[in-house]
CSV table of C-alpha atoms in Angstrom, one decimal:
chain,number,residue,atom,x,y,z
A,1,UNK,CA,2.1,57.1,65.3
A,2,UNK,CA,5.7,56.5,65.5
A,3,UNK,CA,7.7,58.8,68.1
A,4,UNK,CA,10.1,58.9,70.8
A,5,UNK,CA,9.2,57.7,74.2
A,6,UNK,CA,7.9,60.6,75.8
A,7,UNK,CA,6.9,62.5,72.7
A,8,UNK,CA,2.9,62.7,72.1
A,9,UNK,CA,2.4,63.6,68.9
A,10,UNK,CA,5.0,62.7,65.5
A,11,UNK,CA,4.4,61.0,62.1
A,12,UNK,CA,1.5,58.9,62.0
A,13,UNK,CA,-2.5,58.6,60.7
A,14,UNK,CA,-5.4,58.4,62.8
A,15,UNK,CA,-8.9,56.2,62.3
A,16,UNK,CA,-10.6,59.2,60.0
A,17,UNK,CA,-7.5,59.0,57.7
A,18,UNK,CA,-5.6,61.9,58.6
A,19,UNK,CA,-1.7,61.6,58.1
A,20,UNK,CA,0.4,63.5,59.0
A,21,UNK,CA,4.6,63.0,58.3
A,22,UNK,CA,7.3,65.3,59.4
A,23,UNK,CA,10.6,67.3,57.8
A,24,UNK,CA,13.0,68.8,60.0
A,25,UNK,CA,14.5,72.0,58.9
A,26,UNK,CA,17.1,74.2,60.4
A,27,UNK,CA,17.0,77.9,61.0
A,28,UNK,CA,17.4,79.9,63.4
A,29,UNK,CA,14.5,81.4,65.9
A,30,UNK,CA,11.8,80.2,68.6
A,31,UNK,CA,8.8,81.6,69.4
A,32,UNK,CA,7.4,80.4,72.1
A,33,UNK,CA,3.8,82.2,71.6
A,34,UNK,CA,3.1,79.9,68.7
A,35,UNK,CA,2.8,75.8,69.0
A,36,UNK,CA,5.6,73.6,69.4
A,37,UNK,CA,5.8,71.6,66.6
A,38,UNK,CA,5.0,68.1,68.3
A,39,UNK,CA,1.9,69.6,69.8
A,40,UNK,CA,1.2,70.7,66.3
A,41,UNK,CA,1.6,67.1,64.7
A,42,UNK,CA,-1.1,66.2,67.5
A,43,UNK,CA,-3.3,68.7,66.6
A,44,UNK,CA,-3.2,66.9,63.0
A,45,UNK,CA,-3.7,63.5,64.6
A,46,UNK,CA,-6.8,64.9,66.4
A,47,UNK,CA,-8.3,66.5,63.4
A,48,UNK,CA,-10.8,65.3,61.4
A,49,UNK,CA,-9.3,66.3,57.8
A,50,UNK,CA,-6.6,68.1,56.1
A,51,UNK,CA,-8.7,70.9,55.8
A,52,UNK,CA,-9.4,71.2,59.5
A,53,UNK,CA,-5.6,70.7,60.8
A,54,UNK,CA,-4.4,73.3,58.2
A,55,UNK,CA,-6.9,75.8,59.1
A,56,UNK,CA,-6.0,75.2,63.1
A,57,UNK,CA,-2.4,75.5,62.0
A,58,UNK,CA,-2.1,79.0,59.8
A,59,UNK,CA,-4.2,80.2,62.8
A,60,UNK,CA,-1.8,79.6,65.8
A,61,UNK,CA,1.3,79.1,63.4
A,62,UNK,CA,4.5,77.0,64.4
A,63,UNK,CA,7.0,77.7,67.5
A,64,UNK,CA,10.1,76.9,65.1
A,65,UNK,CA,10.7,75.4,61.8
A,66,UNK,CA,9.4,72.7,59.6
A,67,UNK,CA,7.7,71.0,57.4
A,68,UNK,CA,4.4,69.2,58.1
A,69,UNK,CA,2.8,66.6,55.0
A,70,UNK,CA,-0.8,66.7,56.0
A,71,UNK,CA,-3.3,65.0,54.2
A,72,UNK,CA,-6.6,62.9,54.2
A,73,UNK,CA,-8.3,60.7,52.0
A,74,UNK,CA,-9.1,63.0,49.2
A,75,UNK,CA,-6.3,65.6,49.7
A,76,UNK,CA,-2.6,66.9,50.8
A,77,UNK,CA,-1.1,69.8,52.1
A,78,UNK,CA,2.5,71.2,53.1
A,79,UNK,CA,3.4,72.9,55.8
A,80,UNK,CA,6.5,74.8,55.8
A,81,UNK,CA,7.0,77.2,58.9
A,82,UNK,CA,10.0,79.4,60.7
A,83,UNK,CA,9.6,80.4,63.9
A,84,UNK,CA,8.2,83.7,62.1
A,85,UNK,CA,5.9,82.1,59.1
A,86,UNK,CA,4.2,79.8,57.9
A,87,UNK,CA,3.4,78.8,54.2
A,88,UNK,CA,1.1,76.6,52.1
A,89,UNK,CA,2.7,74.0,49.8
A,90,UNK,CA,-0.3,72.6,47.2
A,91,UNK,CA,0.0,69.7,45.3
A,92,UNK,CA,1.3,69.8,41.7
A,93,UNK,CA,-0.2,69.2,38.7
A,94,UNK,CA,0.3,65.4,39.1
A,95,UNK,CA,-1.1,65.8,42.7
A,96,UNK,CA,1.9,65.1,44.1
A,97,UNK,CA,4.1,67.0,47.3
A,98,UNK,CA,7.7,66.3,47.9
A,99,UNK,CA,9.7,67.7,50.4
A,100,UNK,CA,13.1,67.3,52.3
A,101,UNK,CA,15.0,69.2,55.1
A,102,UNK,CA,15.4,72.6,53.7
A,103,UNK,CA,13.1,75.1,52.7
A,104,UNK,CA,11.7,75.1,49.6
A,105,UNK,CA,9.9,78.7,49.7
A,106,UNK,CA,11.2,82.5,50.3
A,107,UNK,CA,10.8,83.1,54.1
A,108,UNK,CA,11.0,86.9,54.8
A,109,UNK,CA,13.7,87.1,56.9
A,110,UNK,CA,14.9,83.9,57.6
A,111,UNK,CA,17.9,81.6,56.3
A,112,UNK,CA,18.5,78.2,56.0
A,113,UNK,CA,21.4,77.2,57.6
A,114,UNK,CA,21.8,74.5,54.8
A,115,UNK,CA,22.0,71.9,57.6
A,116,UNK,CA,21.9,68.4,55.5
A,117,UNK,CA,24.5,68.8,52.3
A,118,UNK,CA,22.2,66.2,50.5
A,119,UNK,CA,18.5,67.5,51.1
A,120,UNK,CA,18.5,69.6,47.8
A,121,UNK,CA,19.8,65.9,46.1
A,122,UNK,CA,17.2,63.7,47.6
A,123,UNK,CA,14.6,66.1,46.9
A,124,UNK,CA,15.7,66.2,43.3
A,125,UNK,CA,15.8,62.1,43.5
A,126,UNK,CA,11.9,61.6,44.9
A,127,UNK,CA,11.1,63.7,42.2
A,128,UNK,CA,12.7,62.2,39.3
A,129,UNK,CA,11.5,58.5,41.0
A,130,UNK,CA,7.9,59.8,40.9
A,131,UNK,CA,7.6,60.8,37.3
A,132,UNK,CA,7.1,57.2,36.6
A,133,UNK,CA,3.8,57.4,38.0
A,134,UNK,CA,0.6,59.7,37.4
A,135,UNK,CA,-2.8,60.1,39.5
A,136,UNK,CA,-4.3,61.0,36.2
A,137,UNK,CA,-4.2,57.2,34.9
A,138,UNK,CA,-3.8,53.6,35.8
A,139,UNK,CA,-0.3,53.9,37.4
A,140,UNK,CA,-1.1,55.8,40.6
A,141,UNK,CA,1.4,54.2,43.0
A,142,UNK,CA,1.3,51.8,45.4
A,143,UNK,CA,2.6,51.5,48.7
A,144,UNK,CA,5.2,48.7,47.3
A,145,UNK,CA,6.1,51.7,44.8
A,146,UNK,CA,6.0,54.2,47.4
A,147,UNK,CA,8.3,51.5,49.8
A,148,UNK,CA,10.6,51.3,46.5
A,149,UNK,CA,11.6,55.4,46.1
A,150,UNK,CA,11.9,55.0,50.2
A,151,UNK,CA,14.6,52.0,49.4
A,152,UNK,CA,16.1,54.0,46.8
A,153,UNK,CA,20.1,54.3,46.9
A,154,UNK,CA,20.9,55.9,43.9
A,155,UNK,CA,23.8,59.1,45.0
A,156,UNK,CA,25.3,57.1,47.9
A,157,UNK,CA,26.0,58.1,50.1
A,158,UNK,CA,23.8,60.8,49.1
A,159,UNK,CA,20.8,58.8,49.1
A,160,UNK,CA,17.5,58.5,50.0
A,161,UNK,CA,17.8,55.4,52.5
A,162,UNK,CA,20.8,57.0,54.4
A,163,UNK,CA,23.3,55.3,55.9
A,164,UNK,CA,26.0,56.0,59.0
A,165,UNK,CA,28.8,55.6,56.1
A,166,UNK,CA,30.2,58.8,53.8
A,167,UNK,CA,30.9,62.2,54.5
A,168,UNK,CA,28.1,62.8,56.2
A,169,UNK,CA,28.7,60.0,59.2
A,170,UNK,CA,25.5,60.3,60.9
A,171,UNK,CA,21.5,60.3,60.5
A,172,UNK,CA,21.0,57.2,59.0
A,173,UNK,CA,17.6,56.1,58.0
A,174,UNK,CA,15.9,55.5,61.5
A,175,UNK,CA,12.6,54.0,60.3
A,176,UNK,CA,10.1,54.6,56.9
A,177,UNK,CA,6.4,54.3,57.0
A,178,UNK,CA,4.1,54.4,54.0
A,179,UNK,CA,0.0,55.2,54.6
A,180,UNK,CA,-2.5,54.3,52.5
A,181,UNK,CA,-5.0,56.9,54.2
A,182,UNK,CA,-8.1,55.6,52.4
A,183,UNK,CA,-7.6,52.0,53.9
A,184,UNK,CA,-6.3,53.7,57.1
A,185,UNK,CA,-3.1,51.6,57.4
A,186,UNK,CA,0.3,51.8,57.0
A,187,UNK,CA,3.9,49.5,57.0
A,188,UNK,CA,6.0,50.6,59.2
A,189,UNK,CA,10.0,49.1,58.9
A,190,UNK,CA,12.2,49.9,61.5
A,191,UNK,CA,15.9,50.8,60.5
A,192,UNK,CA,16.9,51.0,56.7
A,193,UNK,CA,14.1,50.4,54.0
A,194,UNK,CA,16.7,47.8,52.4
A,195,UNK,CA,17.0,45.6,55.6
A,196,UNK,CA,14.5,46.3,58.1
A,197,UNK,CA,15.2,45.2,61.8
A,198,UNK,CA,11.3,44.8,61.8
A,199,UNK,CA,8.0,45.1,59.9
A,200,UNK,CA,5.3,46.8,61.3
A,201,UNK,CA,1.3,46.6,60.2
A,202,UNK,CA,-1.3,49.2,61.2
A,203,UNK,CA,-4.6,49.1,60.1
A,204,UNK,CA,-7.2,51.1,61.9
């Protein structure tokens, strides 16, 4: 996995490939009766599918809010959670996810606080960059295709690969990784997609 010192559970796959990746989301609330949301991303990396970690998940639901991309070899689930819910995302007729830092579903009672200006523009952007490809046929992606929508910077500073430039003057991209769960391995590059201060290989 890839995580802060300290931090025992974050975005990563484990040796049954199980991967799990992580959106943050802002609003409002704790509870601390339910799982904190780095113990939950362990939970995932301890589970032996999708269909286990999700189960384990809507059971105990999540201290505060997020979004968790779980998924295994043969399938992928969203995760999107308040401190008060927590809500299936499926995968769409092309059997594709996408998600970014806000929520995409109607949460009784909570509100976004809208924390990122660009999520709703870099959500739109993965989605228009994945049309070019379709599970259904030959031209399932990659993970040089999947690295390439990672890299994109179409809408600076509004981008996908974020930079500490623009309006926005902070969160630049920190690090991308792309799975390919039924090899079990990943790429891992450290800083910006488009100029990596390193390149990382797993393969379990």
């Amino acid at each position: 996995m890839v995580t802060e010192a300290g931090i025992i559970g974050k975005i990563g796959l484990n040796e049954l490939g199980v991967g799990v990746c992580l959106n943050a989301i802002k609003v409002p609330g704790c509870d601390t009766t339910r799982m904190p949301v780095h113990l939950a991303l362990r939970l995932v990396l301890e589970s032996s599918s999708s269909d286990h970690a999700v189960q384990e998940l809507e059971k105990v639901g999540l201290a505060a809010s997020a979004h968790l991309l779980v998924a295994d070899k043969e399938k992928a689930f969203g995760l999107e959670s308040t401190a008060k819910t927590i809500m299936l995302i499926t995968a769409d007729e092309r059997g594709q996810i996408f998600h970014a830092n806000h929520l995409l579903l109607d949460h009784e009672g909570s509100v976004d606080a809208g924390w990122l200006v660009d999520s709703p523009c870099r959500q739109r952007r993965i989605q228009e960059l994945a049309t070019r490809y379709d599970v259904s046929t030959d031209r399932e992606p990659g993970m040089r295709d999947v690295t390439c929508m990672l890299d994109d910077h179409d809408g600076f500073p509004y981008s996908i690969c974020r930079y500490e430039e623009g309006p926005l003057g902070m969160d630049a991209t920190l690090f991308s990784i792309v799975m390919e769960l039924r090899g079990t391995k990943a790429t891992v590059y450290l800083g910006r997609p488009c100029k990596p201060e390193e390149t990382i290989f797993l393969d379990l």
